[in-house]
Amino acid sequence: MTRAVTALGLMSGTSLDGIDLALLKTDGAAEIDFMRDGFVAYAPELRALLRGVLDAAADWPTAQLKNPDDWPSQLKEAAAAVTQAHIAAVEGFLEPDSAPALIGFHGQTISHRPAEGFTLQIGDGQALAAATGSDLVGQFRLNDMRHGGQGAPLAPLFHAALAGEARPQAVLNLGGVGNITWLGADDAMLAFDTGPANALIDDW
């Protein structure tokens, strides 16, 4: 059996409200022991900065976004601010001398263009790993694309671990964008986005 490790998951979604944190012990497949969770709101200034970057990013060419050296100054500023916000959130959440073995770092989505095989989540994972002393895993969406996926949705793997042997089962996830996971009795898995969800509630 795979050894269980303590892991800290970080998520900042399209609502731009802040950073969700979840500390758990897991073997990465089926065993999940929830320890505690938290939320740290983005400062109003950071939310405004990210909103401006998201609006502007629609007009930035993919080739420019692929190379951080070519990023507009506004995007570089946002990336640095997101990194510092995550470092502060983790340091405030963890108890002294309790660094997890692993941190899962999503970053803040700025551009998602599956038709071009491109997605961009900003935030410096190396800086976060150095600040916390934990191993770090990131670039989930980009790696999914590199293996033939569209970079979304990502929640189905977690849904499968939660479901265990209780199948067939369907899970509706209402994030900024809604998605459905279908878990078949034969271990088949199907997942797809359904359209806007909390993103519209946040905006209107």
Coordinates of N, CA and C in Angstrom, one line a residue, residues 83-201:
T83 N 2.1 35.4 -5.5 CA 3.1 34.6 -4.8 C 3.2 35.0 -3.4
Q84 N 3.3 36.3 -3.1 CA 3.4 36.7 -1.7 C 2.2 36.5 -0.9
A85 N 1.0 36.6 -1.6 CA -0.2 36.3 -0.9 C -0.3 34.9 -0.5
H86 N 0.2 34.0 -1.3 CA 0.1 32.5 -1.0 C 1.1 32.2 0.1
I87 N 2.3 32.8 0.1 CA 3.3 32.6 1.1 C 2.7 33.0 2.5
A88 N 2.1 34.2 2.5 CA 1.6 34.7 3.7 C 0.4 33.9 4.2
A89 N -0.4 33.4 3.3 CA -1.5 32.5 3.7 C -1.0 31.2 4.3
V90 N 0.0 30.6 3.7 CA 0.5 29.3 4.2 C 1.2 29.6 5.6
E91 N 2.0 30.6 5.7 CA 2.6 30.9 7.0 C 1.6 31.2 8.1
G92 N 0.5 31.8 7.8 CA -0.5 32.1 8.8 C -1.3 30.9 9.1
F93 N -1.4 30.0 8.2 CA -2.3 28.8 8.4 C -1.6 27.7 9.2
L94 N -0.3 27.4 8.9 CA 0.4 26.3 9.5 C 0.8 26.6 10.9
E95 N 0.8 25.6 11.7 CA 1.3 25.8 13.1 C 2.9 25.7 13.0
P96 N 3.6 26.3 14.0 CA 5.0 26.3 14.0 C 5.6 24.9 13.9
D97 N 6.6 24.7 13.1 CA 7.3 23.4 12.9 C 6.4 22.3 12.4
S98 N 5.4 22.7 11.6 CA 4.5 21.7 11.1 C 4.4 21.7 9.6
A99 N 5.4 22.0 8.9 CA 5.4 22.0 7.4 C 5.0 20.7 6.8
P100 N 4.0 20.7 5.9 CA 3.6 19.4 5.3 C 4.7 18.8 4.4
A101 N 4.5 17.6 4.1 CA 5.5 16.9 3.2 C 5.4 17.5 1.8
L102 N 4.1 17.9 1.5 CA 3.9 18.3 0.1 C 2.9 19.4 0.0
I103 N 3.1 20.4 -0.9 CA 2.1 21.4 -1.1 C 1.6 21.3 -2.6
G104 N 0.3 21.3 -2.8 CA -0.3 21.4 -4.1 C -0.6 22.8 -4.4
F105 N 0.0 23.4 -5.4 CA -0.2 24.9 -5.7 C -0.8 25.1 -7.0
H106 N -2.0 25.6 -7.1 CA -2.7 25.8 -8.3 C -2.3 27.1 -9.0
G107 N -2.2 28.2 -8.2 CA -1.9 29.5 -8.8 C -3.2 30.1 -9.3
Q108 N -3.1 31.4 -9.8 CA -4.2 32.1 -10.2 C -4.3 32.1 -11.8
T109 N -5.4 31.5 -12.3 CA -5.6 31.5 -13.7 C -5.8 32.8 -14.3
I110 N -5.0 33.1 -15.3 CA -5.1 34.4 -16.0 C -5.6 34.2 -17.5
S111 N -5.2 33.1 -18.1 CA -5.6 32.8 -19.4 C -5.8 31.3 -19.6
H112 N -6.9 30.8 -20.2 CA -7.1 29.4 -20.5 C -7.6 29.3 -21.9
R113 N -6.7 28.7 -22.8 CA -7.0 28.6 -24.2 C -6.8 27.2 -24.6
P114 N -7.7 26.2 -24.3 CA -7.5 24.8 -24.6 C -7.3 24.6 -26.1
A115 N -8.0 25.3 -26.9 CA -7.9 25.1 -28.4 C -6.4 25.3 -28.9
E116 N -5.7 26.1 -28.1 CA -4.3 26.3 -28.5 C -3.3 25.5 -27.6
G117 N -3.9 24.7 -26.7 CA -3.1 23.9 -25.8 C -2.3 24.7 -24.9
F118 N -2.9 25.8 -24.4 CA -2.2 26.8 -23.6 C -3.1 27.2 -22.4
T119 N -2.5 27.3 -21.2 CA -3.2 27.8 -20.0 C -2.1 28.5 -19.2
L120 N -2.5 29.5 -18.4 CA -1.5 30.2 -17.6 C -2.1 30.5 -16.2
Q121 N -1.4 29.9 -15.2 CA -1.7 30.2 -13.8 C -0.5 30.9 -13.2
I122 N -0.6 32.1 -12.7 CA 0.5 32.8 -12.2 C 0.8 32.5 -10.7
G123 N 2.0 32.7 -10.3 CA 2.4 32.5 -9.0 C 3.7 31.6 -9.1
D124 N 4.7 32.0 -8.3 CA 6.0 31.3 -8.3 C 6.1 30.2 -7.3
G125 N 5.9 28.9 -7.9 CA 6.0 27.8 -7.0 C 7.3 27.5 -6.4
Q126 N 8.4 27.9 -7.0 CA 9.7 27.7 -6.5 C 9.9 28.6 -5.2
A127 N 9.4 29.8 -5.4 CA 9.5 30.8 -4.2 C 8.7 30.3 -3.0
L128 N 7.5 29.7 -3.3 CA 6.6 29.2 -2.3 C 7.3 28.0 -1.6
A129 N 7.9 27.1 -2.4 CA 8.6 25.9 -1.8 C 9.7 26.4 -0.9
A130 N 10.5 27.4 -1.4 CA 11.6 27.8 -0.6 C 11.2 28.5 0.7
A131 N 10.1 29.2 0.6 CA 9.6 29.9 1.8 C 9.1 28.9 2.9
T132 N 8.5 27.8 2.4 CA 7.9 26.9 3.3 C 8.7 25.7 3.7
G133 N 9.7 25.3 2.9 CA 10.5 24.2 3.1 C 9.9 22.9 2.7
S134 N 8.8 22.9 2.0 CA 8.0 21.7 1.6 C 8.2 21.5 0.1
D135 N 8.2 20.2 -0.3 CA 8.1 19.9 -1.7 C 6.8 20.4 -2.3
L136 N 6.8 20.8 -3.6 CA 5.7 21.4 -4.2 C 5.4 20.8 -5.5
V137 N 4.1 20.7 -5.8 CA 3.6 20.2 -7.1 C 2.7 21.3 -7.6
G138 N 2.8 21.6 -8.9 CA 2.0 22.7 -9.5 C 1.8 22.4 -11.0
Q139 N 1.4 23.4 -11.7 CA 1.1 23.4 -13.1 C 0.2 22.2 -13.5
F140 N -0.8 22.0 -12.7 CA -1.7 20.9 -12.9 C -2.4 21.0 -14.3
R141 N -2.9 22.1 -14.6 CA -3.7 22.3 -15.9 C -2.8 22.1 -17.1
L142 N -1.6 22.7 -17.1 CA -0.7 22.6 -18.2 C -0.3 21.2 -18.4
N143 N 0.0 20.4 -17.3 CA 0.4 19.0 -17.5 C -0.8 18.2 -18.0
D144 N -2.0 18.5 -17.6 CA -3.1 17.8 -18.2 C -3.2 18.0 -19.7
M145 N -3.0 19.2 -20.1 CA -3.0 19.5 -21.6 C -1.9 18.7 -22.3
R146 N -0.7 18.7 -21.7 CA 0.4 18.0 -22.3 C 0.2 16.5 -22.4
H147 N -0.8 16.0 -21.7 CA -1.2 14.5 -21.8 C -2.5 14.3 -22.5
G148 N -2.9 15.3 -23.3 CA -4.1 15.2 -24.1 C -5.4 15.7 -23.6
G149 N -5.4 16.3 -22.4 CA -6.6 16.9 -21.8 C -6.8 18.3 -22.2
Q150 N -7.8 18.9 -21.6 CA -8.1 20.3 -21.9 C -7.7 21.2 -20.7
G151 N -7.1 20.6 -19.7 CA -6.7 21.4 -18.5 C -7.8 21.7 -17.5
A152 N -9.0 21.1 -17.8 CA -10.2 21.3 -16.9 C -11.2 20.3 -17.3
P153 N -12.1 19.9 -16.4 CA -12.0 20.1 -15.0 C -10.9 19.2 -14.3
L154 N -10.4 19.6 -13.1 CA -9.5 18.9 -12.4 C -10.1 18.1 -11.2
A155 N -11.2 18.6 -10.7 CA -11.8 18.0 -9.6 C -12.2 16.5 -9.7
P156 N -12.4 15.9 -10.9 CA -12.8 14.5 -10.9 C -11.9 13.5 -10.2
L157 N -10.6 13.8 -10.2 CA -9.6 12.9 -9.6 C -9.9 12.8 -8.1
F158 N -10.2 14.0 -7.5 CA -10.6 14.1 -6.1 C -11.9 13.4 -5.8
H159 N -12.9 13.6 -6.7 CA -14.2 13.0 -6.6 C -14.0 11.5 -6.6
A160 N -13.2 10.9 -7.5 CA -13.0 9.5 -7.5 C -12.4 9.0 -6.2
A161 N -11.5 9.7 -5.6 CA -10.9 9.2 -4.4 C -11.9 9.3 -3.3
L162 N -12.8 10.3 -3.3 CA -13.8 10.4 -2.2 C -14.9 9.3 -2.4
A163 N -15.2 8.9 -3.6 CA -16.3 8.0 -3.9 C -15.9 6.6 -3.5
G164 N -14.6 6.2 -3.7 CA -14.1 4.9 -3.4 C -14.9 3.9 -4.2
E165 N -15.5 2.9 -3.6 CA -16.2 1.8 -4.3 C -17.7 2.1 -4.5
A166 N -18.1 3.3 -4.0 CA -19.6 3.7 -4.1 C -19.9 4.2 -5.5
R167 N -20.1 3.3 -6.4 CA -20.3 3.6 -7.8 C -21.5 2.8 -8.4
P168 N -22.2 3.2 -9.4 CA -22.0 4.5 -10.1 C -22.4 5.7 -9.2
Q169 N -21.8 6.9 -9.6 CA -22.1 8.1 -8.8 C -21.8 9.3 -9.7
A170 N -22.6 10.3 -9.5 CA -22.4 11.6 -10.2 C -22.1 12.7 -9.2
V171 N -21.2 13.6 -9.5 CA -20.9 14.7 -8.6 C -21.0 16.0 -9.4
L172 N -21.7 17.0 -8.8 CA -21.8 18.3 -9.4 C -21.0 19.3 -8.6
N173 N -20.1 19.9 -9.3 CA -19.1 20.8 -8.6 C -19.4 22.2 -9.1
L174 N -19.8 23.1 -8.2 CA -20.2 24.5 -8.6 C -19.1 25.4 -8.1
G175 N -18.0 25.6 -8.9 CA -17.0 26.5 -8.7 C -17.3 27.8 -9.5
G176 N -16.3 28.5 -9.9 CA -16.5 29.6 -10.8 C -17.2 29.2 -12.1
V177 N -16.7 28.0 -12.5 CA -17.4 27.3 -13.6 C -17.9 26.0 -13.1
G178 N -19.1 25.6 -13.4 CA -19.6 24.3 -13.0 C -19.1 23.1 -13.8
N179 N -19.0 22.0 -13.2 CA -18.6 20.8 -13.9 C -19.3 19.5 -13.2
I180 N -19.4 18.5 -14.0 CA -20.0 17.2 -13.6 C -19.0 16.1 -13.7
T181 N -18.9 15.3 -12.7 CA -18.1 14.0 -12.8 C -19.0 12.8 -12.8
W182 N -18.9 11.9 -13.7 CA -19.6 10.7 -13.7 C -18.6 9.5 -13.4
L183 N -18.9 8.8 -12.4 CA -18.0 7.6 -12.0 C -18.8 6.4 -12.2
G184 N -18.4 5.6 -13.2 CA -19.1 4.4 -13.6 C -18.7 3.2 -12.7
A185 N -19.6 2.2 -12.7 CA -19.3 1.0 -11.9 C -18.1 0.2 -12.3
D186 N -17.7 0.4 -13.6 CA -16.5 -0.3 -14.1 C -15.3 0.6 -14.1
D187 N -15.2 1.5 -13.2 CA -14.1 2.4 -13.0 C -14.0 3.4 -14.1
A188 N -15.0 3.5 -15.0 CA -14.9 4.5 -16.0 C -15.2 5.9 -15.4
M189 N -14.6 6.9 -15.9 CA -14.8 8.3 -15.4 C -15.0 9.2 -16.6
L190 N -16.0 10.1 -16.5 CA -16.3 11.1 -17.5 C -16.5 12.4 -16.8
A191 N -15.9 13.5 -17.3 CA -16.1 14.8 -16.6 C -16.1 15.9 -17.7
F192 N -16.9 16.9 -17.4 CA -16.9 18.0 -18.4 C -17.5 19.3 -17.7
D193 N -17.2 20.4 -18.2 CA -17.8 21.7 -17.7 C -19.2 21.8 -18.2
T194 N -20.0 22.5 -17.3 CA -21.4 22.7 -17.6 C -21.7 24.1 -18.0
G195 N -20.8 25.0 -17.7 CA -21.0 26.4 -17.9 C -20.8 27.3 -16.7
P196 N -21.0 28.6 -16.8 CA -20.8 29.5 -15.6 C -21.6 29.1 -14.4
A197 N -21.0 29.2 -13.2 CA -21.7 29.0 -12.0 C -21.4 30.1 -11.0
N198 N -20.6 30.0 -10.0 CA -20.4 31.1 -9.0 C -19.8 32.3 -9.6
A199 N -19.1 32.2 -10.8 CA -18.5 33.4 -11.4 C -19.6 34.4 -11.7
L200 N -20.7 34.0 -12.2 CA -21.8 34.9 -12.4 C -22.4 35.5 -11.2
I201 N -22.5 34.7 -10.1 CA -23.0 35.2 -8.9 C -22.1 36.2 -8.3

